[in-house]
Structures are given as structure tokens and as C-alpha cells.
């Protein structure tokens, strides 16, 4: 037990540190505000809640930007009793996460759940998303296994619930599946954490002493503990042995939620993974082999299984598995990797992904509520002649995901390949060269399934008997503006990547 | 002390086996109670008095009662036929589990735990067994672990709100 004085000093330091948690405070206020507002306002509340939600996110974004600006150098520090670690890398990820959530907010009005009258919209939708974001913020900064686990669990529990928000049988089934898979992987991760604790005697990760105990002379138990721990992380990333849940869950959840899942929890966990990767001892190649194997297997599984999908959401689910493989390939080289290429890839992937999911919902609206399967790919036959703008935007999103110029996905892939090439020279490991070849080959393969839908829209005649539904003018204009902005972002970032590159290059992993 | 450890460890293992082998849900629930109590006893022997009490209160007192009530409310006519236990995938998973288990056993035996400094320090100090852990747990929760502690509040709020949301839909005409 600590003496009284020591406790007081400790509490004062916590009080001082809480100023650094400003963005999280704003998020918590948004969360509770939405909670109360949801109970308070009865009529016309959808848009009111939506604007509260978006307003809270904008406020969080502003506070995070202030934090980013105030802290360019000599900023790296532990705070809150070493629970969290603040560096430009973490703050940039937080900025990215809140940006992605804001995009989700703009996607929500497009979704069928938001429009349907008889299925009145639930305010819980908004604050559960905010809860996921709080968890993601803390995961991006966590330096303590307990903190990391709780934050990850906050993400998970809110996610399980969000999957069920279509409130139909399929959605409930998806939610239940997600809970079972998720609970299993969390349990494995906890077991790994308990082993790591037994091996080191501390939950505080990342300190020099901890790193040497774990990585310098690993025994079999170290490897087992780390693999158990990795199970939970790979589950959240939807990477190779733990990817089975992805297509089912993506198919049954509301599209904005899916777009959100495919970016925000993944990015938060990636931030954590990259911190771990920077601790791998640079001399030893076992870590390169292990991560490389998972990355390659993930790419293979995602890109090859995507071929046989006839549902657009399942196709995008496999595509996101494949993209997770590409992102993991960047972890390969430990502390020597090029941060800016990772961040650029993440941004380019997210914009294209959000555009794709926005269009999935817009097209589903055109196909109408009578359509039993609004997400089947065969619906898209010949729609290019009727809905020109949307179809072209879909083509752009797919081409950007596949990495074709003149879209930002191409620059991102190019950066990835050049980073891998540099690291091949640096580490002189044939393995990296093979990964490089395989990822180039697989992005070519991916082109075939990415073009599956645009092929249907532009080259096949329309055979559907059901006429397209006419959306309301407001919906139409809103959808067109959103689609235009996102498509332009894909083009502009290709021609002028410096807009974000300038900011990205300042980022350092502390 | 060692005798009691082995006694309770055997009891817990036996109860776990019973849990895995029992076919009826209510047998399963009661062998689970045995497992939880055995683990609580192991916590006591490890000097974690607070954890032992929490284990009994939360798991044996709360979770288990919930499980039993759940069984009572959802019990339907027993279907005891049609359970094919030795299917193909079960054999594969049994092999996998055995491999993993033997790997773990080997890893635990070969790991030189007694050489680790933090375990050596703990053995020298023998602090934990002499005083109750309750005051230090309370102080730690309010100082060092304040942030995780507060985060748990949000976590529970999310879980409760979500459970209520899902339940409310049962009364609507929609499917579910």
C-alpha cells in the first residue's frame, strides 16, 4: 500500500494528464449527450440526433487537430500512469479514425434503415458508433495490456450490437455469429496476455526491459503466448486464420456500419500492431517470416475467394480481407519501415472503400424495396446507361481499390511496392522479394473481380422486370454530391498527393 | 498448503471433465458451479482474497444463477437422438487440440520460470500472503488503474443499452 502523500501526488499527476485526454473527453460527452437526447426527443428526432452526432464528431476532430498541431516535437510521452502513450503517430491515427467516422456519418442517411418508415430508426445506432470510436482512440494509444484489452472489448461489444441494427433475421444471425467468434478470439487473446504477464511480470508493454524479455531469447512458451495474443488482433484485422466471420457479418450488417468496420477498428488495431512491429529486434528474421506468412495468406484468401461471390457486400468483404493482407505486408520490416507509405495506403483504401459502400446503398435504393436481394450483383446489369454518374463512380472506386492509374489507389500500391523493394535490399531476405512478387501478381488478379460489377453495369443489357425506384429529390442530390466529392478525392489525391503527404511525413513513431 | 492446492486443482479438473462430458444442461450448470468454486479456492491459496470473493459473488452467485434461470426459461422437449459426435471435423479438431495441449505442456515444463527476476523477488518478499489485498486493490483502482476503471463504466453502459435495444425489438412486428 502506498503512503497517503504518495497517493495525493499521484492523483495530482493524473489530474494534470487528463488535459491530454481532451479528444476523448469530447467523445465521451458526445456519447452521453446522444444517450440523453435519444431519450428526450421523440418526434423528428432522426435528423436532430444525426446533427448532434456529426457535430460531436466535428468537435472531436477539431480538438484532435489542435492536439496534433500543439505537439509536433518533444511530445512523445507516457501519461495516465503509463496506460497511454502519446506521439504524433498515435495522434495522426486518431485524426484518421475520427475522419473515417465522420464519413460514416455522411453515409448513414443513404442507408435503407435510415429511410424506412415502419422500422423506426434507433438513436442507439449513433452512440454505439461513438463508443466504438472511443475504444479505437484508446487502442491507438494503449501501452498497457489491460488498457488495450478493455478498449478492444469496447470496440467489440459495440460492434456486435451494431451488426444487428438491420433488425431482421439475417442481421440477428450475423450478430450472434460475430459474438461467438469474437468471444472465442478474445478468450484466446486474454490467455496469451496472461502468459505474457507470467513471462514478464508486468502488463506494461514497450519498455526496454519488457522488449528484451519477450523478444531477445524467445522460448517455445514465448512463441505460444505471442500467437495466442495475435489471435485477437488478427480477428479484428480480419486476417488469415481468423477471417471466416467477415463475409457473413458484412453481408448482414447495415452498409454504413460495414464501411465503418472495414476501416476504423482495423486502423486502430493496425496502429497497435505497428508499435509492436517497431520493437521486433531488427537482426532476427523469424518475425519477418511469421508476419509475412500471415500477410501472404491473407492476400491469397481474400483475393481468390472474391471471384466466386455474387453478392456485392460479400465481394467487398473479401476485398477488404485482401487489402488487410497488403496492409500487414507493411509490418514486415520492423522499425525500418516507411511510415508514410502505410498511412497513405490506409487513407487511399478508406476513401475508395467508403465510396464503394455508399454506392452499394444508393444502388440498393434504386433497386427498390420489393427486390428480395438488393445486394446481388446481377441487379447491376445494364444500369450504367440509366445511372451514369453513380456507375462511373463505382468504376472509379473499384479501379482505385485495384490500384489503376490515374487514381490514388495506384500511388498507394506503388509506394507499398517501393517500400517492400527498399526493405528487400535492406534485409537481403528472399522472402520479402517473394512477397513483393506475390502482391503484384495478386493485385493483377484482383482486377478481374473488381471489374465484375462495372462489367455488368456497362456491357450487359438490362433484363430486370422490376423498374428502378425513383428516390426523392433530396436523397438524389445528397447522394450525387457525396459520390462526386469522394470520387474527386480519389482523382485529386493521385495528381496532388502532397496535400496529405506533407502532413504524413512529419509523423514519427515514438 | 501444497496438499490443498492439489486437492482443489484435482477437484476443478474433475468438475471440468464432468462439465464437458455431461449431456444434460442442468448437470452442466452444476458442474460449472464446481469449477467456479474450485477456482475460487485456488485464488484463496494464491493469496488473492479479493479475487476469490469476487469470483464467488459474481460468477457463482450471479452468472450461474442467470444460466440456470436461462435453462429454466428455454427448456423444451429433450432431443437426445441425432447427435453424431464422431464426425469428420471433430476428429480433426481433437487432433489439433491434442497437439496444442502437448505443445503447451511441453512449453510450461521447459520454461525456466524460477529464474525470472520478478518471480524471485516475489518469493523473497512473501508480501501477498500476509496482508489482505483489499485496501491495495481499492487504492490501485482509484490511482494507477483509474482510466481502465472508468472505461469499464462506458463498456457496461454500452452493453446494457445494447441489450435493451435488442430486446425492445422483440415486441415489434418485425422479424426476430
XYZ file of C-alpha atoms in Angstrom:
686
model
C 0.000 0.000 0.000
C 1.207 3.453 -0.827
C 1.518 6.148 1.841
C -1.091 8.852 1.808
C 1.173 11.585 0.419
C 2.277 9.473 -2.467
C -1.334 8.826 -3.446
C -2.081 12.555 -3.437
C 0.892 13.316 -5.666
C -0.155 10.522 -7.972
C -3.696 11.837 -8.209
C -2.394 15.319 -8.989
C -0.363 13.925 -11.880
C -3.454 12.125 -13.169
C -5.395 15.381 -12.947
C -2.711 17.147 -14.959
C -2.644 14.370 -17.554
C -6.372 14.438 -18.067
C -5.905 17.605 -20.153
C -4.135 15.416 -22.706
C -7.266 13.297 -22.956
C -9.246 16.238 -24.373
C -10.416 14.489 -27.585
C -11.595 11.511 -25.558
C -13.500 13.786 -23.196
C -15.282 15.379 -26.134
C -16.152 11.929 -27.440
C -17.490 10.846 -24.060
C -19.611 13.989 -23.847
C -20.949 13.269 -27.333
C -21.691 9.705 -26.284
C -23.617 10.726 -23.173
C -25.293 13.645 -24.948
C -26.623 11.327 -27.646
C -27.696 8.903 -24.956
C -29.790 11.555 -23.222
C -31.021 13.192 -26.428
C -32.224 9.836 -27.670
C -34.465 9.545 -24.631
C -35.546 13.167 -24.701
C -36.610 13.948 -28.250
C -39.489 11.982 -29.636
C -40.582 13.482 -32.941
C -38.450 14.485 -35.894
C -35.514 13.252 -33.947
C -33.576 11.420 -36.626
C -32.016 14.488 -38.156
C -31.602 16.140 -34.786
C -29.714 13.142 -33.446
C -27.781 12.916 -36.666
C -26.649 16.532 -36.408
C -25.690 16.066 -32.756
C -23.690 13.025 -33.800
C -21.954 14.755 -36.691
C -21.415 17.888 -34.570
C -19.777 15.875 -31.819
C -17.503 14.218 -34.350
C -16.539 17.564 -35.879
C -15.757 18.919 -32.413
C -13.626 15.864 -31.680
C -11.859 16.318 -34.974
C -11.063 19.951 -34.179
C -9.722 19.061 -30.746
C -7.633 16.252 -32.233
C -6.229 18.606 -34.879
C -5.323 21.065 -32.109
C -3.585 18.233 -30.302
C -1.758 17.295 -33.493
C -0.594 20.870 -34.076
C 0.394 21.568 -30.499
C 2.609 18.549 -30.331
C 4.798 18.275 -33.393
C 8.033 17.763 -31.469
C 9.201 16.747 -27.958
C 5.731 15.454 -27.474
C 6.229 11.781 -27.023
C 5.267 10.851 -23.522
C 3.575 8.355 -21.349
C 0.601 9.589 -19.459
C -2.137 8.418 -17.195
C 0.070 6.198 -15.098
C 1.760 4.885 -18.240
C -1.503 3.499 -19.524
C -1.290 5.502 -22.724
C 1.474 6.844 -24.879
C 1.105 9.953 -26.945
C 3.140 10.556 -30.083
C 2.465 12.072 -33.492
C 1.828 8.594 -34.850
C -0.961 7.990 -32.362
C -2.495 11.421 -32.823
C -2.435 11.047 -36.583
C -4.234 7.735 -36.294
C -6.815 9.357 -34.058
C -7.326 12.045 -36.664
C -7.738 9.393 -39.316
C -10.203 7.453 -37.177
C -12.419 10.439 -36.480
C -12.298 11.408 -40.168
C -13.445 7.931 -41.150
C -16.234 8.054 -38.588
C -17.361 11.403 -39.949
C -17.555 9.830 -43.412
C -19.661 7.065 -41.892
C -21.955 9.752 -40.521
C -22.457 11.046 -44.040
C -23.124 7.524 -45.307
C -25.827 6.837 -42.749
C -28.593 8.959 -44.389
C -28.176 6.868 -47.543
C -28.925 3.567 -45.867
C -32.316 1.828 -46.027
C -32.564 1.663 -42.223
C -32.460 5.426 -42.063
C -35.244 5.892 -44.608
C -37.609 3.077 -43.758
C -40.694 4.387 -42.022
C -42.080 1.282 -40.377
C -38.702 0.352 -38.987
C -38.265 3.450 -36.913
C -34.707 4.495 -36.547
C -32.909 3.940 -33.267
C -30.716 6.568 -31.672
C -28.550 3.794 -30.250
C -27.052 3.469 -33.698
C -25.237 6.786 -33.258
C -23.886 6.426 -29.783
C -22.728 2.882 -30.344
C -20.624 4.184 -33.219
C -19.235 6.850 -30.887
C -18.466 4.111 -28.340
C -16.500 2.186 -30.971
C -14.606 5.379 -31.735
C -13.732 5.903 -28.046
C -12.375 2.362 -27.960
C -10.450 2.908 -31.189
C -8.917 6.148 -29.860
C -7.643 4.377 -26.778
C -6.375 1.346 -28.706
C -4.312 3.654 -30.909
C -2.511 4.983 -27.808
C -2.549 1.970 -25.487
C 0.715 0.919 -23.879
C -0.699 -1.330 -21.216
C -2.261 -4.695 -21.902
C -5.216 -4.144 -19.568
C -5.986 -0.805 -21.202
C -5.629 -2.361 -24.636
C -7.913 -5.243 -23.788
C -10.654 -3.062 -22.333
C -10.542 -0.639 -25.242
C -10.638 -3.504 -27.731
C -13.544 -5.039 -25.866
C -15.408 -1.733 -26.007
C -14.947 -1.816 -29.789
C -16.064 -5.439 -29.925
C -19.201 -5.204 -27.808
C -20.453 -2.107 -29.595
C -19.678 -3.834 -32.913
C -21.636 -6.959 -32.038
C -24.625 -4.756 -31.370
C -24.218 -2.608 -34.468
C -24.260 -5.687 -36.720
C -27.798 -6.395 -35.529
C -29.133 -2.980 -36.470
C -30.994 -4.091 -39.570
C -33.331 -5.837 -37.127
C -34.170 -8.720 -39.377
C -33.461 -12.403 -39.081
C -30.281 -12.282 -41.089
C -28.902 -9.398 -39.096
C -29.614 -11.163 -35.816
C -27.889 -14.270 -37.100
C -24.855 -12.244 -38.162
C -24.728 -10.538 -34.800
C -24.830 -13.850 -32.946
C -22.107 -15.330 -35.148
C -19.975 -12.283 -34.547
C -20.415 -12.563 -30.769
C -19.410 -16.236 -30.775
C -16.360 -15.758 -32.974
C -15.412 -12.576 -31.151
C -15.740 -14.076 -27.681
C -13.592 -17.005 -28.735
C -10.823 -14.840 -30.127
C -10.965 -12.500 -27.107
C -10.578 -15.501 -24.829
C -7.548 -16.659 -26.774
C -6.063 -13.195 -26.609
C -6.631 -12.995 -22.851
C -4.895 -16.328 -22.396
C -1.963 -15.022 -24.404
C -1.884 -11.873 -22.283
C -1.859 -13.896 -19.070
C 1.079 -15.909 -20.384
C 2.888 -12.725 -21.367
C 2.288 -11.426 -17.858
C 3.699 -14.620 -16.389
C 6.780 -14.294 -18.571
C 7.486 -10.655 -17.820
C 5.758 -9.818 -14.551
C 4.236 -6.656 -15.984
C 1.407 -5.639 -18.232
C 3.295 -2.522 -19.258
C 4.416 -3.216 -22.810
C 7.088 -1.482 -24.811
C 9.613 -0.690 -22.116
C 13.190 -1.682 -22.997
C 13.292 -4.323 -20.303
C 9.990 -5.808 -21.453
C 11.175 -5.899 -25.051
C 14.350 -7.772 -24.159
C 12.484 -10.340 -22.054
C 9.992 -11.047 -24.787
C 11.994 -10.836 -27.973
C 15.660 -11.450 -27.203
C 15.725 -15.074 -26.097
C 12.330 -16.458 -27.016
C 11.423 -19.953 -25.858
C 8.504 -22.038 -27.064
C 6.251 -20.500 -24.435
C 7.049 -17.018 -25.716
C 6.014 -18.028 -29.210
C 2.822 -19.649 -27.964
C 1.931 -16.639 -25.837
C 2.514 -14.268 -28.725
C 0.462 -16.405 -31.114
C -2.453 -16.541 -28.681
C -2.195 -12.795 -28.270
C -2.078 -12.357 -32.024
C -5.350 -14.282 -32.387
C -7.410 -11.410 -31.022
C -5.570 -8.862 -33.114
C -5.853 -10.869 -36.324
C -9.552 -11.339 -35.655
C -10.065 -7.581 -35.576
C -7.954 -7.152 -38.700
C -9.871 -9.975 -40.428
C -6.539 -11.539 -41.322
C -5.865 -15.089 -42.420
C -6.750 -17.740 -39.877
C -9.416 -15.503 -38.359
C -11.157 -14.114 -41.427
C -14.122 -16.506 -41.615
C -16.548 -14.172 -39.915
C -16.029 -11.288 -42.333
C -18.272 -12.133 -45.324
C -21.232 -13.272 -43.219
C -21.088 -10.260 -40.953
C -20.519 -7.788 -43.794
C -23.483 -9.250 -45.641
C -25.897 -8.970 -42.756
C -24.924 -5.625 -41.207
C -26.126 -2.207 -42.435
C -23.765 -0.874 -45.117
C -22.552 2.272 -43.271
C -21.656 0.058 -40.336
C -19.793 -2.290 -42.653
C -17.849 0.581 -44.178
C -17.070 1.724 -40.650
C -15.946 -1.759 -39.553
C -13.728 -2.225 -42.549
C -11.787 0.918 -41.646
C -11.972 2.137 -38.049
C -11.326 -0.933 -35.836
C -8.805 -2.184 -38.376
C -6.876 1.071 -38.412
C -6.849 1.297 -34.615
C -5.518 -2.227 -34.251
C -3.003 -1.587 -37.037
C -1.626 1.342 -35.056
C -1.085 -1.012 -32.135
C 0.466 -3.668 -34.387
C 2.904 -1.140 -35.798
C 4.062 -0.221 -32.335
C 4.752 -3.895 -31.728
C 6.479 -4.211 -35.061
C 8.827 -1.384 -34.150
C 10.011 -3.460 -31.175
C 10.943 -6.516 -33.168
C 14.703 -6.915 -32.990
C 15.963 -5.942 -36.423
C 18.531 -8.727 -36.662
C 16.148 -11.639 -36.302
C 14.122 -12.721 -39.269
C 11.630 -15.064 -37.549
C 9.242 -12.173 -37.046
C 9.509 -11.251 -40.703
C 8.647 -14.830 -41.636
C 5.696 -15.046 -39.272
C 4.114 -11.727 -40.227
C 4.988 -12.289 -43.875
C 3.271 -15.647 -43.883
C 0.095 -14.198 -42.399
C 0.144 -11.267 -44.821
C 0.591 -13.521 -47.845
C -2.051 -15.991 -46.707
C -4.492 -13.152 -46.077
C -3.896 -11.673 -49.516
C -4.347 -15.081 -51.147
C -7.532 -15.953 -49.269
C -9.134 -12.550 -49.790
C -8.295 -12.118 -53.446
C -9.003 -15.666 -54.574
C -12.271 -16.170 -52.705
C -13.642 -12.880 -54.017
C -14.015 -14.397 -57.500
C -16.932 -16.632 -56.680
C -19.083 -14.067 -54.922
C -22.385 -12.996 -56.421
C -23.266 -10.593 -53.633
C -21.661 -7.185 -53.759
C -21.243 -6.932 -49.994
C -19.557 -10.341 -49.781
C -17.295 -9.320 -52.651
C -16.302 -6.155 -50.810
C -15.775 -8.205 -47.649
C -13.252 -10.440 -49.399
C -11.713 -7.381 -50.981
C -11.213 -5.900 -47.515
C -9.560 -9.137 -46.379
C -7.190 -8.855 -49.322
C -6.455 -5.220 -48.517
C -5.746 -6.162 -44.901
C -3.118 -8.514 -46.291
C -1.495 -5.633 -48.147
C -1.530 -3.513 -45.010
C 0.017 -6.326 -42.973
C 2.750 -6.702 -45.580
C 3.984 -3.317 -44.394
C 4.548 -4.590 -40.866
C 7.189 -6.886 -42.301
C 10.271 -4.928 -41.703
C 10.134 -3.860 -38.102
C 11.433 -0.466 -37.233
C 12.857 0.237 -40.647
C 9.581 0.547 -42.452
C 8.387 3.624 -44.165
C 5.544 5.090 -42.147
C 4.264 7.463 -44.782
C 3.555 4.683 -47.266
C 1.434 2.836 -44.710
C -0.581 5.917 -43.801
C -1.067 6.872 -47.421
C -2.246 3.365 -48.255
C -4.671 3.425 -45.369
C -6.147 6.753 -46.470
C -6.478 5.733 -50.107
C -8.065 2.393 -49.171
C -10.565 4.057 -46.869
C -11.762 6.671 -49.339
C -12.331 4.072 -52.053
C -13.995 1.726 -49.592
C -16.351 4.371 -48.276
C -17.266 5.365 -51.832
C -17.973 1.734 -52.708
C -20.219 1.164 -49.693
C -22.064 4.461 -50.248
C -22.803 3.329 -53.799
C -23.900 -0.109 -52.628
C -26.613 1.563 -50.577
C -27.548 4.053 -53.277
C -27.950 1.272 -55.836
C -29.888 -0.835 -53.357
C -32.286 2.101 -53.078
C -32.682 2.222 -56.874
C -33.414 -1.492 -56.991
C -36.265 -0.873 -54.615
C -37.733 -2.358 -51.511
C -39.610 -5.021 -53.483
C -36.329 -6.508 -54.580
C -35.606 -9.510 -52.408
C -31.867 -9.344 -52.922
C -30.844 -5.711 -53.354
C -27.174 -6.615 -52.995
C -26.969 -9.308 -55.703
C -24.502 -8.439 -58.431
C -26.877 -9.449 -61.233
C -29.048 -6.455 -60.365
C -26.355 -4.207 -61.757
C -26.899 -5.397 -65.358
C -27.140 -2.512 -67.772
C -27.652 0.095 -65.110
C -24.780 2.168 -66.484
C -26.949 3.675 -69.208
C -29.574 4.840 -66.715
C -27.476 5.898 -63.745
C -24.361 7.242 -65.416
C -22.771 9.213 -62.597
C -23.168 6.524 -59.972
C -21.909 3.779 -62.275
C -18.816 5.739 -63.245
C -18.143 6.471 -59.578
C -18.424 2.761 -58.832
C -15.917 2.058 -61.587
C -13.553 4.633 -60.072
C -13.848 3.136 -56.584
C -13.144 -0.357 -57.884
C -10.222 0.768 -60.028
C -8.750 2.637 -57.086
C -9.043 -0.438 -54.865
C -7.382 -2.474 -57.601
C -4.657 0.154 -57.997
C -5.047 1.508 -61.516
C -3.849 4.997 -62.548
C -4.996 7.784 -62.540
C -6.446 7.048 -59.108
C -4.988 7.350 -55.661
C -5.005 3.564 -55.183
C -2.244 3.362 -57.770
C 0.049 5.750 -55.897
C -0.627 3.862 -52.690
C 0.229 0.489 -54.222
C 3.325 1.976 -55.865
C 4.504 3.305 -52.502
C 3.884 -0.101 -50.928
C 5.900 -1.892 -53.602
C 8.771 0.543 -53.439
C 8.872 0.231 -49.647
C 8.987 -3.544 -49.949
C 11.718 -3.258 -52.569
C 13.816 -0.996 -50.326
C 13.391 -3.380 -47.459
C 14.387 -6.291 -49.633
C 17.696 -4.530 -50.193
C 17.960 -3.585 -46.540
C 17.311 -7.016 -45.108
C 18.541 -9.054 -48.070
C 15.838 -11.624 -47.466
C 14.495 -13.538 -50.460
C 11.221 -13.872 -48.578
C 10.421 -10.176 -48.974
C 11.091 -10.384 -52.699
C 8.617 -13.272 -52.958
C 6.027 -11.312 -51.038
C 6.581 -8.394 -53.370
C 6.082 -10.571 -56.466
C 3.046 -12.232 -54.994
C 1.387 -8.965 -54.050
C 1.964 -7.533 -57.538
C 0.535 -10.704 -59.046
C -2.457 -10.697 -56.725
C -3.305 -7.074 -57.455
C -3.492 -8.046 -61.107
C -5.739 -10.980 -60.226
C -7.864 -8.677 -58.080
C -8.562 -6.527 -61.130
C -10.797 -9.288 -62.511
C -13.195 -9.376 -59.615
C -13.054 -5.649 -59.013
C -14.239 -5.192 -62.592
C -17.024 -7.757 -62.198
C -19.626 -5.157 -61.249
C -18.562 -2.430 -63.713
C -18.682 -5.106 -66.431
C -22.309 -5.840 -65.545
C -23.219 -2.167 -65.445
C -21.701 -1.175 -68.741
C -21.595 -4.204 -71.025
C -24.659 -6.291 -70.251
C -28.236 -5.409 -71.236
C -30.789 -4.732 -68.539
C -33.047 -7.776 -68.153
C -34.715 -6.998 -64.858
C -38.511 -6.801 -64.913
C -38.719 -4.525 -61.874
C -38.380 -0.835 -62.772
C -35.899 1.275 -60.856
C -37.295 3.158 -57.911
C -37.161 6.938 -58.054
C -35.573 8.393 -54.949
C -36.743 11.696 -53.516
C -35.035 14.792 -54.861
C -33.249 15.430 -51.593
C -31.898 11.894 -51.494
C -30.822 12.102 -55.111
C -28.973 15.392 -54.699
C -27.398 14.340 -51.398
C -26.206 11.050 -52.889
C -24.835 12.706 -56.025
C -22.925 15.361 -54.073
C -21.394 12.792 -51.694
C -20.410 10.492 -54.552
C -18.902 13.387 -56.515
C -16.830 14.586 -53.561
C -15.445 11.127 -52.825
C -14.683 10.371 -56.487
C -12.951 13.731 -56.867
C -10.898 12.947 -53.758
C -9.700 9.751 -55.441
C -8.601 11.691 -58.520
C -7.184 14.752 -56.773
C -5.045 12.734 -54.372
C -3.472 10.968 -57.332
C -2.458 14.185 -59.044
C -1.571 16.106 -55.899
C -0.626 13.620 -53.187
C 1.306 16.400 -51.454
C -1.917 17.647 -49.898
C -1.698 14.875 -47.336
C 1.879 13.747 -47.859
C 3.216 16.950 -46.302
C 1.386 16.188 -43.072
C 2.131 12.476 -43.175
C 5.862 12.894 -43.484
C 6.131 14.675 -40.136
C 4.781 11.643 -38.363
C 7.120 9.720 -36.170
C 6.618 6.595 -34.184
C 7.853 7.484 -30.738
C -0.655 -25.742 1.583
C 0.587 -27.859 -1.297
C -1.828 -30.592 -0.315
C -4.753 -28.190 -0.534
C -3.557 -26.868 -3.858
C -3.528 -30.340 -5.358
C -6.849 -31.166 -3.755
C -8.618 -28.170 -5.231
C -6.812 -28.433 -8.552
C -7.958 -32.045 -8.907
C -11.468 -31.066 -7.918
C -11.539 -28.295 -10.533
C -10.215 -30.603 -13.230
C -12.707 -33.330 -12.373
C -15.553 -30.854 -12.470
C -14.340 -29.527 -15.832
C -14.293 -33.047 -17.232
C -17.785 -33.623 -15.892
C -18.876 -30.350 -17.497
C -17.523 -31.395 -20.870
C -18.981 -34.893 -20.730
C -22.426 -34.163 -19.325
C -25.302 -34.253 -21.802
C -27.994 -32.514 -19.793
C -27.859 -28.770 -19.456
C -28.665 -28.751 -15.756
C -25.839 -31.197 -14.971
C -23.621 -28.916 -16.978
C -24.662 -25.898 -14.932
C -23.964 -27.601 -11.625
C -20.590 -28.986 -12.653
C -19.803 -25.440 -13.789
C -20.583 -24.317 -10.247
C -17.992 -26.852 -9.034
C -15.424 -25.437 -11.458
C -16.048 -21.883 -10.291
C -15.812 -22.769 -6.610
C -12.635 -24.756 -7.221
C -11.063 -21.789 -8.991
C -12.123 -19.517 -6.109
C -10.337 -21.878 -3.714
C -7.215 -21.731 -5.879
C -7.389 -17.927 -5.731
C -7.501 -18.099 -1.936
C -4.448 -20.348 -1.898
C -2.632 -17.887 -4.157
C -3.295 -15.110 -1.645
C -5.803 -13.291 -3.857
C -8.596 -12.955 -1.324
C -10.446 -10.169 -3.111
C -10.420 -12.098 -6.363
C -11.744 -15.217 -4.629
C -14.659 -13.352 -3.082
C -15.417 -11.574 -6.355
C -15.302 -14.907 -8.161
C -17.858 -16.416 -5.796
C -20.098 -13.340 -5.754
C -20.069 -12.587 -9.468
C -19.714 -15.983 -11.094
C -21.151 -18.482 -8.652
C -23.737 -16.032 -7.336
C -24.641 -14.075 -10.446
C -23.658 -15.689 -13.701
C -24.541 -19.213 -12.667
C -27.964 -18.233 -11.376
C -28.552 -16.466 -14.695
C -27.534 -19.591 -16.572
C -29.890 -21.738 -14.513
C -32.775 -19.317 -14.984
C -31.941 -19.282 -18.691
C -32.130 -23.056 -18.788
C -35.451 -22.996 -16.948
C -36.978 -20.497 -19.352
C -35.739 -22.010 -22.589
C -36.112 -25.693 -21.785
C -38.003 -27.577 -24.467
C -38.715 -31.250 -25.031
C -35.431 -33.164 -24.935
C -33.969 -34.235 -28.235
C -31.402 -36.854 -27.446
C -31.067 -38.549 -30.796
C -29.273 -37.383 -33.903
C -26.116 -36.190 -32.157
C -23.283 -37.515 -34.243
C -20.235 -36.945 -32.114
C -17.523 -38.631 -34.155
C -17.955 -36.635 -37.319
C -15.030 -35.870 -39.578
C -14.370 -32.339 -38.388
C -14.487 -33.434 -34.759
C -11.612 -35.840 -35.299
C -9.560 -33.093 -36.911
C -10.260 -30.700 -34.077
C -9.481 -33.384 -31.493
C -6.090 -33.929 -33.105
C -5.454 -30.190 -33.243
C -6.409 -29.758 -29.604
C -4.165 -32.632 -28.550
C -1.233 -31.176 -30.464
C -1.804 -27.758 -28.910
C -2.175 -29.269 -25.462
C 1.037 -31.261 -25.664
C 2.855 -28.194 -27.007
C 1.592 -26.145 -24.064
C 2.530 -28.789 -21.526
C 5.999 -29.086 -23.006
C 6.377 -25.306 -23.110
C 5.345 -24.911 -19.486
C 7.671 -27.666 -18.286
C 10.652 -26.440 -20.232
C 10.183 -22.761 -19.319
C 12.606 -21.765 -16.526
C 10.096 -19.729 -14.510
C 12.130 -19.757 -11.298
C 14.948 -17.842 -12.984
C 12.790 -14.822 -13.661
C 13.615 -11.833 -11.512
C 10.053 -10.820 -10.745
C 9.176 -14.286 -9.513
C 12.349 -14.462 -7.423
C 11.543 -11.083 -5.846
C 8.033 -12.186 -5.043
C 9.333 -15.361 -3.431
C 11.723 -13.420 -1.230
C 9.200 -10.816 -0.123
C 6.255 -13.151 0.547
C 4.163 -9.996 0.859
C 0.924 -11.132 -0.628
C 0.103 -13.862 1.823
C 0.470 -11.733 4.951
C -1.958 -8.881 4.319
C -5.345 -8.580 2.726
C -5.271 -7.379 -0.871
C -8.487 -5.446 -0.484
C -7.109 -1.997 0.521
C -4.363 -2.030 -2.077
C -6.820 -3.169 -4.758
C -9.093 -0.259 -3.906
C -6.285 2.285 -3.955
C -4.882 0.924 -7.211
C -8.290 1.074 -8.876
C -8.566 4.742 -7.957
C -4.990 5.692 -8.856
C -2.973 3.618 -11.267
C -5.902 1.856 -12.908
C -8.274 4.814 -12.877
C -8.589 5.069 -16.647
C -9.373 1.382 -17.299
C -11.756 1.511 -14.358
C -13.653 4.435 -15.870
C -13.580 2.828 -19.293
C -15.369 -0.162 -17.796
C -18.225 2.196 -16.967
C -18.675 3.071 -20.633
C -18.306 -0.580 -21.575
C -21.082 -1.630 -19.219
C -23.319 1.244 -20.305
C -22.890 0.188 -23.932
C -23.644 -3.424 -23.074
C -26.786 -2.571 -21.110
C -28.100 -0.089 -23.666
C -27.430 -2.559 -26.461
C -29.147 -5.424 -24.692
C -32.221 -3.267 -24.107
C -32.262 -2.148 -27.750
C -32.175 -5.707 -28.989
C -34.877 -6.771 -26.539
C -37.269 -3.965 -27.459
C -37.419 -5.193 -30.993
C -38.879 -8.468 -29.900
C -42.166 -6.692 -29.243
C -42.317 -5.070 -32.668
C -43.941 -6.771 -35.581
C -40.609 -7.147 -37.358
C -38.942 -10.490 -37.520
C -36.505 -11.531 -34.736
